[in-house]
Amino acid sequence: MLGLPILYPNELIYSLVARAKVHSGITSPKRLLDEIYADRNLIATVDLPSHLAEISRQYSVALNITVPLLIYRHTLFPLYAPFIEEKRRLAGIRWMENQSKGRIHLSFGVAASLVKQPNQLRYCPKCFDEQIAQYGERYWKRNWQVPGATWCSVHQIPLYEFSIPLNYEHRHEFYAASRSVKDRQLHDLKRESLRCSIMAKQLLETEPQESPTVHQWTCYYRDLIVSSGCNRGSNLNYGEVCDRIYSLWHKDWLFYNHLALSEKESCWVKSILRKHRKSFSFIQHMIIQSSLSDEYVPFSEVLTQVKQYPEKSKAVCQVPLSQKINRKKRSKWLTVLKKFGCAHAKSRGYLALYMWLYRHDYIWLMRVNKRYQRPMTYINNRVNWNKRDRLFVRKLSKLLDSFEEDHYSPRRSSTFLLSRLGLRTWSHRISGKLPLTRQFLDRYSESVEQYQIRRLTNQYISFYLQNTEIQRWRLLRSAGLSEERLTLLAQCFLSMLMEGVWETIDLNTSLKTQL
């Protein structure tokens, strides 16, 4: 490869690699990874890619294309940076510069977030036309891939979804920007989507800066609640907050983005307006900030206001006071504790006694409660794992039977077979509950050696039936293999093929010639 093309404004790193593939005429995804990253196991990531140091090295020093510039101008990193702690922000930059192995998505809360990343690439058809007129080719802009932003903020039209999904079957493939008749137009609420697009654009244009602390966000939202009149004394008036949110954000849009409001204590609105114990998506911050503010405030000013608060809460030195031991209350609580246990004692009319001891004799109460703590046995019967185990084995067996005549199918690995069943994750905890499925996969899933041998066999039979001269280099090239990537078992098999060990076997598979 002669080099990477020049980056366009707001172009994703994913799009850059896809354009490099087209410019170089490379058709093999693994060869493309070898040429650019020197790592064949890298997964094509849209939002937070890694190995950016390899991208930066391929440009001239005069262009000043550094890793921070790539992160803040050509990825979705600025959408997460202001809402995570500074320590995690710096760790994320290191992971994106070198190798991440999925840690950045876990650390930033992307994997467990209520707001899910789009499963397919998005584009604006009018922006595509302008790119063709200006640059002569299309590319993927990062503004289109923002969750919740399904309208183009420039042309104010709905975005389209690219027809090929980003899934495990093609996780090494980089798709160049293009259009097809199978692409689907997104029909979402215009007002909310445009507002989300505009606010996301402001965040994407922010310069690298230190992230506010969790305590600063907590203080900011406490003052915002009071200034908006959504407090009831020192508590949150949740009903008033919901009314303000619904006045700006439609219920259908909230539901579509998995942000529907509820009366549960675990509702995300209650969590974000209380003491922050985790990070939240920029959409959640955007909804709360826009709903509780009387006037429009740009996100840059919001970050400035948040950083004015102290980074940490003030340390309070507690001076222990001499307490008189109330042995009568202690004795009464011990009797109740032995009879009912702690949880049942509070629900049987002894809550007042518990609260008195909690306030005046806390250390003794915690120590004695721990001594008489009863183990809780919880059996999860929501899923019949034995039934599911047998069902998965039957489905896997039928799936393998369907591949019996398909000699050119992808490698039938455990991940590939499970993805065909719709099971994307396969952890040790789940595999322990599905012993039959685990044994089936261990026995019948295809290894790398077996897959290479199958590819060599298919090409050998194809050459034999076409009366083509069989040479080692030609067989490897047709099978999409190379000497460097050939496993030891496949090397032995290929050597035996070239030595003519199976020359006496009739490889003609036609039934007519056999008759």
JSON list of N, CA and C in Angstrom, two decimals, residues 102-170:
[
{"chain": "A", "resi": 102, "resn": "GLY", "atom": "N", "xyz": [-11.69, -4.17, 23.55]},
{"chain": "A", "resi": 102, "resn": "GLY", "atom": "CA", "xyz": [-13.03, -3.98, 24.09]},
{"chain": "A", "resi": 102, "resn": "GLY", "atom": "C", "xyz": [-13.09, -3.31, 25.44]},
{"chain": "A", "resi": 103, "resn": "ARG", "atom": "N", "xyz": [-11.94, -3.01, 26.06]},
{"chain": "A", "resi": 103, "resn": "ARG", "atom": "CA", "xyz": [-11.95, -2.44, 27.41]},
{"chain": "A", "resi": 103, "resn": "ARG", "atom": "C", "xyz": [-12.53, -1.03, 27.42]},
{"chain": "A", "resi": 104, "resn": "ILE", "atom": "N", "xyz": [-12.33, -0.27, 26.35]},
{"chain": "A", "resi": 104, "resn": "ILE", "atom": "CA", "xyz": [-12.81, 1.11, 26.34]},
{"chain": "A", "resi": 104, "resn": "ILE", "atom": "C", "xyz": [-14.33, 1.16, 26.36]},
{"chain": "A", "resi": 105, "resn": "HIS", "atom": "N", "xyz": [-15.00, 0.23, 25.69]},
{"chain": "A", "resi": 105, "resn": "HIS", "atom": "CA", "xyz": [-16.46, 0.21, 25.70]},
{"chain": "A", "resi": 105, "resn": "HIS", "atom": "C", "xyz": [-17.01, -0.18, 27.07]},
{"chain": "A", "resi": 106, "resn": "LEU", "atom": "N", "xyz": [-16.28, -1.02, 27.78]},
{"chain": "A", "resi": 106, "resn": "LEU", "atom": "CA", "xyz": [-16.70, -1.38, 29.13]},
{"chain": "A", "resi": 106, "resn": "LEU", "atom": "C", "xyz": [-16.43, -0.23, 30.10]},
{"chain": "A", "resi": 107, "resn": "SER", "atom": "N", "xyz": [-15.27, 0.39, 29.99]},
{"chain": "A", "resi": 107, "resn": "SER", "atom": "CA", "xyz": [-14.89, 1.47, 30.90]},
{"chain": "A", "resi": 107, "resn": "SER", "atom": "C", "xyz": [-15.78, 2.69, 30.73]},
{"chain": "A", "resi": 108, "resn": "PHE", "atom": "N", "xyz": [-16.15, 3.01, 29.50]},
{"chain": "A", "resi": 108, "resn": "PHE", "atom": "CA", "xyz": [-16.99, 4.18, 29.24]},
{"chain": "A", "resi": 108, "resn": "PHE", "atom": "C", "xyz": [-18.47, 3.90, 29.46]},
{"chain": "A", "resi": 109, "resn": "GLY", "atom": "N", "xyz": [-18.83, 2.68, 29.78]},
{"chain": "A", "resi": 109, "resn": "GLY", "atom": "CA", "xyz": [-20.23, 2.34, 30.02]},
{"chain": "A", "resi": 109, "resn": "GLY", "atom": "C", "xyz": [-21.05, 2.16, 28.76]},
{"chain": "A", "resi": 110, "resn": "VAL", "atom": "N", "xyz": [-20.39, 2.03, 27.61]},
{"chain": "A", "resi": 110, "resn": "VAL", "atom": "CA", "xyz": [-21.13, 1.89, 26.35]},
{"chain": "A", "resi": 110, "resn": "VAL", "atom": "C", "xyz": [-21.85, 0.56, 26.29]},
{"chain": "A", "resi": 111, "resn": "ALA", "atom": "N", "xyz": [-21.20, -0.50, 26.77]},
{"chain": "A", "resi": 111, "resn": "ALA", "atom": "CA", "xyz": [-21.78, -1.84, 26.67]},
{"chain": "A", "resi": 111, "resn": "ALA", "atom": "C", "xyz": [-23.04, -1.97, 27.52]},
{"chain": "A", "resi": 112, "resn": "ALA", "atom": "N", "xyz": [-23.07, -1.32, 28.69]},
{"chain": "A", "resi": 112, "resn": "ALA", "atom": "CA", "xyz": [-24.21, -1.46, 29.60]},
{"chain": "A", "resi": 112, "resn": "ALA", "atom": "C", "xyz": [-25.16, -0.27, 29.55]},
{"chain": "A", "resi": 113, "resn": "SER", "atom": "N", "xyz": [-24.94, 0.66, 28.64]},
{"chain": "A", "resi": 113, "resn": "SER", "atom": "CA", "xyz": [-25.75, 1.88, 28.59]},
{"chain": "A", "resi": 113, "resn": "SER", "atom": "C", "xyz": [-27.15, 1.60, 28.09]},
{"chain": "A", "resi": 114, "resn": "LEU", "atom": "N", "xyz": [-28.11, 2.40, 28.57]},
{"chain": "A", "resi": 114, "resn": "LEU", "atom": "CA", "xyz": [-29.48, 2.31, 28.06]},
{"chain": "A", "resi": 114, "resn": "LEU", "atom": "C", "xyz": [-29.54, 2.72, 26.59]},
{"chain": "A", "resi": 115, "resn": "VAL", "atom": "N", "xyz": [-28.72, 3.68, 26.22]},
{"chain": "A", "resi": 115, "resn": "VAL", "atom": "CA", "xyz": [-28.69, 4.18, 24.85]},
{"chain": "A", "resi": 115, "resn": "VAL", "atom": "C", "xyz": [-27.77, 3.28, 24.03]},
{"chain": "A", "resi": 116, "resn": "LYS", "atom": "N", "xyz": [-28.33, 2.59, 23.07]},
{"chain": "A", "resi": 116, "resn": "LYS", "atom": "CA", "xyz": [-27.59, 1.62, 22.28]},
{"chain": "A", "resi": 116, "resn": "LYS", "atom": "C", "xyz": [-27.01, 2.27, 21.02]},
{"chain": "A", "resi": 117, "resn": "GLN", "atom": "N", "xyz": [-25.86, 1.77, 20.62]},
{"chain": "A", "resi": 117, "resn": "GLN", "atom": "CA", "xyz": [-25.23, 2.24, 19.39]},
{"chain": "A", "resi": 117, "resn": "GLN", "atom": "C", "xyz": [-25.97, 1.70, 18.18]},
{"chain": "A", "resi": 118, "resn": "PRO", "atom": "N", "xyz": [-26.03, 2.46, 17.08]},
{"chain": "A", "resi": 118, "resn": "PRO", "atom": "CA", "xyz": [-26.70, 1.96, 15.86]},
{"chain": "A", "resi": 118, "resn": "PRO", "atom": "C", "xyz": [-26.03, 0.68, 15.36]},
{"chain": "A", "resi": 119, "resn": "ASN", "atom": "N", "xyz": [-26.87, -0.26, 14.93]},
{"chain": "A", "resi": 119, "resn": "ASN", "atom": "CA", "xyz": [-26.35, -1.52, 14.39]},
{"chain": "A", "resi": 119, "resn": "ASN", "atom": "C", "xyz": [-25.95, -1.42, 12.93]},
{"chain": "A", "resi": 120, "resn": "GLN", "atom": "N", "xyz": [-26.33, -0.32, 12.28]},
{"chain": "A", "resi": 120, "resn": "GLN", "atom": "CA", "xyz": [-26.01, -0.14, 10.87]},
{"chain": "A", "resi": 120, "resn": "GLN", "atom": "C", "xyz": [-25.50, 1.28, 10.64]},
{"chain": "A", "resi": 121, "resn": "LEU", "atom": "N", "xyz": [-24.67, 1.42, 9.63]},
{"chain": "A", "resi": 121, "resn": "LEU", "atom": "CA", "xyz": [-24.15, 2.74, 9.27]},
{"chain": "A", "resi": 121, "resn": "LEU", "atom": "C", "xyz": [-25.26, 3.61, 8.69]},
{"chain": "A", "resi": 122, "resn": "ARG", "atom": "N", "xyz": [-25.16, 4.92, 8.92]},
{"chain": "A", "resi": 122, "resn": "ARG", "atom": "CA", "xyz": [-26.19, 5.86, 8.45]},
{"chain": "A", "resi": 122, "resn": "ARG", "atom": "C", "xyz": [-25.56, 6.90, 7.53]},
{"chain": "A", "resi": 123, "resn": "TYR", "atom": "N", "xyz": [-26.41, 7.50, 6.69]},
{"chain": "A", "resi": 123, "resn": "TYR", "atom": "CA", "xyz": [-25.92, 8.54, 5.79]},
{"chain": "A", "resi": 123, "resn": "TYR", "atom": "C", "xyz": [-27.06, 9.44, 5.37]},
{"chain": "A", "resi": 124, "resn": "CYS", "atom": "N", "xyz": [-26.68, 10.63, 4.90]},
{"chain": "A", "resi": 124, "resn": "CYS", "atom": "CA", "xyz": [-27.63, 11.59, 4.33]},
{"chain": "A", "resi": 124, "resn": "CYS", "atom": "C", "xyz": [-27.43, 11.60, 2.81]},
{"chain": "A", "resi": 125, "resn": "PRO", "atom": "N", "xyz": [-28.46, 11.32, 2.02]},
{"chain": "A", "resi": 125, "resn": "PRO", "atom": "CA", "xyz": [-28.28, 11.25, 0.56]},
{"chain": "A", "resi": 125, "resn": "PRO", "atom": "C", "xyz": [-27.84, 12.58, -0.06]},
{"chain": "A", "resi": 126, "resn": "LYS", "atom": "N", "xyz": [-28.33, 13.70, 0.47]},
{"chain": "A", "resi": 126, "resn": "LYS", "atom": "CA", "xyz": [-27.91, 14.99, -0.07]},
{"chain": "A", "resi": 126, "resn": "LYS", "atom": "C", "xyz": [-26.45, 15.29, 0.27]},
{"chain": "A", "resi": 127, "resn": "CYS", "atom": "N", "xyz": [-26.03, 14.91, 1.46]},
{"chain": "A", "resi": 127, "resn": "CYS", "atom": "CA", "xyz": [-24.61, 15.08, 1.81]},
{"chain": "A", "resi": 127, "resn": "CYS", "atom": "C", "xyz": [-23.73, 14.21, 0.91]},
{"chain": "A", "resi": 128, "resn": "PHE", "atom": "N", "xyz": [-24.21, 13.01, 0.58]},
{"chain": "A", "resi": 128, "resn": "PHE", "atom": "CA", "xyz": [-23.47, 12.15, -0.35]},
{"chain": "A", "resi": 128, "resn": "PHE", "atom": "C", "xyz": [-23.28, 12.85, -1.70]},
{"chain": "A", "resi": 129, "resn": "ASP", "atom": "N", "xyz": [-24.35, 13.47, -2.19]},
{"chain": "A", "resi": 129, "resn": "ASP", "atom": "CA", "xyz": [-24.26, 14.18, -3.49]},
{"chain": "A", "resi": 129, "resn": "ASP", "atom": "C", "xyz": [-23.25, 15.33, -3.41]},
{"chain": "A", "resi": 130, "resn": "GLU", "atom": "N", "xyz": [-23.25, 16.05, -2.29]},
{"chain": "A", "resi": 130, "resn": "GLU", "atom": "CA", "xyz": [-22.30, 17.15, -2.14]},
{"chain": "A", "resi": 130, "resn": "GLU", "atom": "C", "xyz": [-20.86, 16.63, -2.04]},
{"chain": "A", "resi": 131, "resn": "GLN", "atom": "N", "xyz": [-20.67, 15.48, -1.40]},
{"chain": "A", "resi": 131, "resn": "GLN", "atom": "CA", "xyz": [-19.33, 14.91, -1.32]},
{"chain": "A", "resi": 131, "resn": "GLN", "atom": "C", "xyz": [-18.82, 14.50, -2.70]},
{"chain": "A", "resi": 132, "resn": "ILE", "atom": "N", "xyz": [-19.71, 13.91, -3.51]},
{"chain": "A", "resi": 132, "resn": "ILE", "atom": "CA", "xyz": [-19.32, 13.53, -4.87]},
{"chain": "A", "resi": 132, "resn": "ILE", "atom": "C", "xyz": [-18.91, 14.76, -5.67]},
{"chain": "A", "resi": 133, "resn": "ALA", "atom": "N", "xyz": [-19.68, 15.85, -5.52]},
{"chain": "A", "resi": 133, "resn": "ALA", "atom": "CA", "xyz": [-19.38, 17.07, -6.28]},
{"chain": "A", "resi": 133, "resn": "ALA", "atom": "C", "xyz": [-18.09, 17.73, -5.81]},
{"chain": "A", "resi": 134, "resn": "GLN", "atom": "N", "xyz": [-17.79, 17.66, -4.51]},
{"chain": "A", "resi": 134, "resn": "GLN", "atom": "CA", "xyz": [-16.63, 18.36, -3.97]},
{"chain": "A", "resi": 134, "resn": "GLN", "atom": "C", "xyz": [-15.36, 17.51, -3.97]},
{"chain": "A", "resi": 135, "resn": "TYR", "atom": "N", "xyz": [-15.49, 16.22, -3.57]},
{"chain": "A", "resi": 135, "resn": "TYR", "atom": "CA", "xyz": [-14.31, 15.37, -3.41]},
{"chain": "A", "resi": 135, "resn": "TYR", "atom": "C", "xyz": [-14.21, 14.26, -4.46]},
{"chain": "A", "resi": 136, "resn": "GLY", "atom": "N", "xyz": [-15.30, 13.99, -5.16]},
{"chain": "A", "resi": 136, "resn": "GLY", "atom": "CA", "xyz": [-15.27, 12.92, -6.15]},
{"chain": "A", "resi": 136, "resn": "GLY", "atom": "C", "xyz": [-15.54, 11.54, -5.59]},
{"chain": "A", "resi": 137, "resn": "GLU", "atom": "N", "xyz": [-15.82, 11.43, -4.30]},
{"chain": "A", "resi": 137, "resn": "GLU", "atom": "CA", "xyz": [-16.13, 10.14, -3.67]},
{"chain": "A", "resi": 137, "resn": "GLU", "atom": "C", "xyz": [-16.91, 10.40, -2.39]},
{"chain": "A", "resi": 138, "resn": "ARG", "atom": "N", "xyz": [-17.56, 9.34, -1.89]},
{"chain": "A", "resi": 138, "resn": "ARG", "atom": "CA", "xyz": [-18.34, 9.43, -0.66]},
{"chain": "A", "resi": 138, "resn": "ARG", "atom": "C", "xyz": [-17.50, 8.97, 0.53]},
{"chain": "A", "resi": 139, "resn": "TYR", "atom": "N", "xyz": [-17.92, 9.39, 1.72]},
{"chain": "A", "resi": 139, "resn": "TYR", "atom": "CA", "xyz": [-17.29, 8.90, 2.94]},
{"chain": "A", "resi": 139, "resn": "TYR", "atom": "C", "xyz": [-18.30, 8.97, 4.08]},
{"chain": "A", "resi": 140, "resn": "TRP", "atom": "N", "xyz": [-18.05, 8.19, 5.14]},
{"chain": "A", "resi": 140, "resn": "TRP", "atom": "CA", "xyz": [-18.94, 8.14, 6.31]},
{"chain": "A", "resi": 140, "resn": "TRP", "atom": "C", "xyz": [-18.58, 9.28, 7.27]},
{"chain": "A", "resi": 141, "resn": "LYS", "atom": "N", "xyz": [-19.55, 10.14, 7.57]},
{"chain": "A", "resi": 141, "resn": "LYS", "atom": "CA", "xyz": [-19.33, 11.21, 8.54]},
{"chain": "A", "resi": 141, "resn": "LYS", "atom": "C", "xyz": [-19.72, 10.72, 9.94]},
{"chain": "A", "resi": 142, "resn": "ARG", "atom": "N", "xyz": [-18.99, 11.18, 10.93]},
{"chain": "A", "resi": 142, "resn": "ARG", "atom": "CA", "xyz": [-19.27, 10.72, 12.29]},
{"chain": "A", "resi": 142, "resn": "ARG", "atom": "C", "xyz": [-20.56, 11.30, 12.84]},
{"chain": "A", "resi": 143, "resn": "ASN", "atom": "N", "xyz": [-21.02, 12.46, 12.33]},
{"chain": "A", "resi": 143, "resn": "ASN", "atom": "CA", "xyz": [-22.27, 13.06, 12.81]},
{"chain": "A", "resi": 143, "resn": "ASN", "atom": "C", "xyz": [-23.46, 12.16, 12.55]},
{"chain": "A", "resi": 144, "resn": "TRP", "atom": "N", "xyz": [-23.38, 11.33, 11.51]},
{"chain": "A", "resi": 144, "resn": "TRP", "atom": "CA", "xyz": [-24.51, 10.47, 11.16]},
{"chain": "A", "resi": 144, "resn": "TRP", "atom": "C", "xyz": [-24.64, 9.26, 12.09]},
{"chain": "A", "resi": 145, "resn": "GLN", "atom": "N", "xyz": [-23.57, 8.90, 12.78]},
{"chain": "A", "resi": 145, "resn": "GLN", "atom": "CA", "xyz": [-23.56, 7.67, 13.56]},
{"chain": "A", "resi": 145, "resn": "GLN", "atom": "C", "xyz": [-23.88, 7.91, 15.03]},
{"chain": "A", "resi": 146, "resn": "VAL", "atom": "N", "xyz": [-24.38, 9.09, 15.37]},
{"chain": "A", "resi": 146, "resn": "VAL", "atom": "CA", "xyz": [-24.69, 9.43, 16.76]},
{"chain": "A", "resi": 146, "resn": "VAL", "atom": "C", "xyz": [-26.03, 8.80, 17.14]},
{"chain": "A", "resi": 147, "resn": "PRO", "atom": "N", "xyz": [-26.13, 8.10, 18.27]},
{"chain": "A", "resi": 147, "resn": "PRO", "atom": "CA", "xyz": [-27.41, 7.54, 18.70]},
{"chain": "A", "resi": 147, "resn": "PRO", "atom": "C", "xyz": [-28.45, 8.64, 18.91]},
{"chain": "A", "resi": 148, "resn": "GLY", "atom": "N", "xyz": [-29.65, 8.40, 18.45]},
{"chain": "A", "resi": 148, "resn": "GLY", "atom": "CA", "xyz": [-30.74, 9.36, 18.62]},
{"chain": "A", "resi": 148, "resn": "GLY", "atom": "C", "xyz": [-30.80, 10.44, 17.57]},
{"chain": "A", "resi": 149, "resn": "ALA", "atom": "N", "xyz": [-29.72, 10.66, 16.82]},
{"chain": "A", "resi": 149, "resn": "ALA", "atom": "CA", "xyz": [-29.68, 11.70, 15.79]},
{"chain": "A", "resi": 149, "resn": "ALA", "atom": "C", "xyz": [-29.98, 11.07, 14.44]},
{"chain": "A", "resi": 150, "resn": "THR", "atom": "N", "xyz": [-31.24, 10.95, 14.09]},
{"chain": "A", "resi": 150, "resn": "THR", "atom": "CA", "xyz": [-31.66, 10.27, 12.86]},
{"chain": "A", "resi": 150, "resn": "THR", "atom": "C", "xyz": [-32.05, 11.24, 11.76]},
{"chain": "A", "resi": 151, "resn": "TRP", "atom": "N", "xyz": [-31.79, 12.54, 11.96]},
{"chain": "A", "resi": 151, "resn": "TRP", "atom": "CA", "xyz": [-32.05, 13.55, 10.92]},
{"chain": "A", "resi": 151, "resn": "TRP", "atom": "C", "xyz": [-30.76, 14.30, 10.66]},
{"chain": "A", "resi": 152, "resn": "CYS", "atom": "N", "xyz": [-30.56, 14.72, 9.42]},
{"chain": "A", "resi": 152, "resn": "CYS", "atom": "CA", "xyz": [-29.38, 15.51, 9.06]},
{"chain": "A", "resi": 152, "resn": "CYS", "atom": "C", "xyz": [-29.60, 16.95, 9.50]},
{"chain": "A", "resi": 153, "resn": "SER", "atom": "N", "xyz": [-28.68, 17.48, 10.30]},
{"chain": "A", "resi": 153, "resn": "SER", "atom": "CA", "xyz": [-28.82, 18.84, 10.82]},
{"chain": "A", "resi": 153, "resn": "SER", "atom": "C", "xyz": [-28.56, 19.89, 9.74]},
{"chain": "A", "resi": 154, "resn": "VAL", "atom": "N", "xyz": [-27.92, 19.52, 8.63]},
{"chain": "A", "resi": 154, "resn": "VAL", "atom": "CA", "xyz": [-27.63, 20.47, 7.56]},
{"chain": "A", "resi": 154, "resn": "VAL", "atom": "C", "xyz": [-28.81, 20.61, 6.61]},
{"chain": "A", "resi": 155, "resn": "HIS", "atom": "N", "xyz": [-29.33, 19.49, 6.12]},
{"chain": "A", "resi": 155, "resn": "HIS", "atom": "CA", "xyz": [-30.41, 19.52, 5.13]},
{"chain": "A", "resi": 155, "resn": "HIS", "atom": "C", "xyz": [-31.78, 19.27, 5.75]},
{"chain": "A", "resi": 156, "resn": "GLN", "atom": "N", "xyz": [-31.80, 18.89, 7.05]},
{"chain": "A", "resi": 156, "resn": "GLN", "atom": "CA", "xyz": [-33.06, 18.66, 7.78]},
{"chain": "A", "resi": 156, "resn": "GLN", "atom": "C", "xyz": [-33.94, 17.64, 7.06]},
{"chain": "A", "resi": 157, "resn": "ILE", "atom": "N", "xyz": [-33.34, 16.51, 6.72]},
{"chain": "A", "resi": 157, "resn": "ILE", "atom": "CA", "xyz": [-34.06, 15.38, 6.14]},
{"chain": "A", "resi": 157, "resn": "ILE", "atom": "C", "xyz": [-33.67, 14.13, 6.91]},
{"chain": "A", "resi": 158, "resn": "PRO", "atom": "N", "xyz": [-34.51, 13.08, 6.87]},
{"chain": "A", "resi": 158, "resn": "PRO", "atom": "CA", "xyz": [-34.17, 11.84, 7.60]},
{"chain": "A", "resi": 158, "resn": "PRO", "atom": "C", "xyz": [-32.95, 11.16, 7.00]},
{"chain": "A", "resi": 159, "resn": "LEU", "atom": "N", "xyz": [-32.18, 10.51, 7.86]},
{"chain": "A", "resi": 159, "resn": "LEU", "atom": "CA", "xyz": [-31.04, 9.73, 7.42]},
{"chain": "A", "resi": 159, "resn": "LEU", "atom": "C", "xyz": [-31.50, 8.37, 6.89]},
{"chain": "A", "resi": 160, "resn": "TYR", "atom": "N", "xyz": [-30.61, 7.72, 6.17]},
{"chain": "A", "resi": 160, "resn": "TYR", "atom": "CA", "xyz": [-30.85, 6.37, 5.66]},
{"chain": "A", "resi": 160, "resn": "TYR", "atom": "C", "xyz": [-29.92, 5.39, 6.36]},
{"chain": "A", "resi": 161, "resn": "GLU", "atom": "N", "xyz": [-30.39, 4.15, 6.52]},
{"chain": "A", "resi": 161, "resn": "GLU", "atom": "CA", "xyz": [-29.57, 3.09, 7.08]},
{"chain": "A", "resi": 161, "resn": "GLU", "atom": "C", "xyz": [-28.96, 2.26, 5.97]},
{"chain": "A", "resi": 162, "resn": "PHE", "atom": "N", "xyz": [-27.64, 2.04, 6.05]},
{"chain": "A", "resi": 162, "resn": "PHE", "atom": "CA", "xyz": [-26.95, 1.20, 5.09]},
{"chain": "A", "resi": 162, "resn": "PHE", "atom": "C", "xyz": [-27.46, -0.23, 5.22]},
{"chain": "A", "resi": 163, "resn": "SER", "atom": "N", "xyz": [-27.66, -0.90, 4.10]},
{"chain": "A", "resi": 163, "resn": "SER", "atom": "CA", "xyz": [-28.35, -2.19, 4.10]},
{"chain": "A", "resi": 163, "resn": "SER", "atom": "C", "xyz": [-27.55, -3.30, 4.77]},
{"chain": "A", "resi": 164, "resn": "ILE", "atom": "N", "xyz": [-26.22, -3.21, 4.79]},
{"chain": "A", "resi": 164, "resn": "ILE", "atom": "CA", "xyz": [-25.40, -4.27, 5.37]},
{"chain": "A", "resi": 164, "resn": "ILE", "atom": "C", "xyz": [-25.18, -3.99, 6.85]},
{"chain": "A", "resi": 165, "resn": "PRO", "atom": "N", "xyz": [-25.64, -4.86, 7.75]},
{"chain": "A", "resi": 165, "resn": "PRO", "atom": "CA", "xyz": [-25.47, -4.60, 9.19]},
{"chain": "A", "resi": 165, "resn": "PRO", "atom": "C", "xyz": [-24.05, -4.87, 9.66]},
{"chain": "A", "resi": 166, "resn": "LEU", "atom": "N", "xyz": [-23.71, -4.26, 10.79]},
{"chain": "A", "resi": 166, "resn": "LEU", "atom": "CA", "xyz": [-22.41, -4.48, 11.41]},
{"chain": "A", "resi": 166, "resn": "LEU", "atom": "C", "xyz": [-22.56, -5.59, 12.44]},
{"chain": "A", "resi": 167, "resn": "ASN", "atom": "N", "xyz": [-22.25, -6.82, 12.06]},
{"chain": "A", "resi": 167, "resn": "ASN", "atom": "CA", "xyz": [-22.44, -7.93, 12.98]},
{"chain": "A", "resi": 167, "resn": "ASN", "atom": "C", "xyz": [-21.19, -8.80, 13.00]},
{"chain": "A", "resi": 168, "resn": "TYR", "atom": "N", "xyz": [-21.29, -9.93, 13.73]},
{"chain": "A", "resi": 168, "resn": "TYR", "atom": "CA", "xyz": [-20.12, -10.77, 13.95]},
{"chain": "A", "resi": 168, "resn": "TYR", "atom": "C", "xyz": [-19.68, -11.52, 12.70]},
{"chain": "A", "resi": 169, "resn": "GLU", "atom": "N", "xyz": [-20.56, -11.73, 11.75]},
{"chain": "A", "resi": 169, "resn": "GLU", "atom": "CA", "xyz": [-20.18, -12.48, 10.56]},
{"chain": "A", "resi": 169, "resn": "GLU", "atom": "C", "xyz": [-19.22, -11.68, 9.68]},
{"chain": "A", "resi": 170, "resn": "HIS", "atom": "N", "xyz": [-19.27, -10.35, 9.76]},
{"chain": "A", "resi": 170, "resn": "HIS", "atom": "CA", "xyz": [-18.41, -9.51, 8.94]},
{"chain": "A", "resi": 170, "resn": "HIS", "atom": "C", "xyz": [-17.67, -8.50, 9.82]}
]
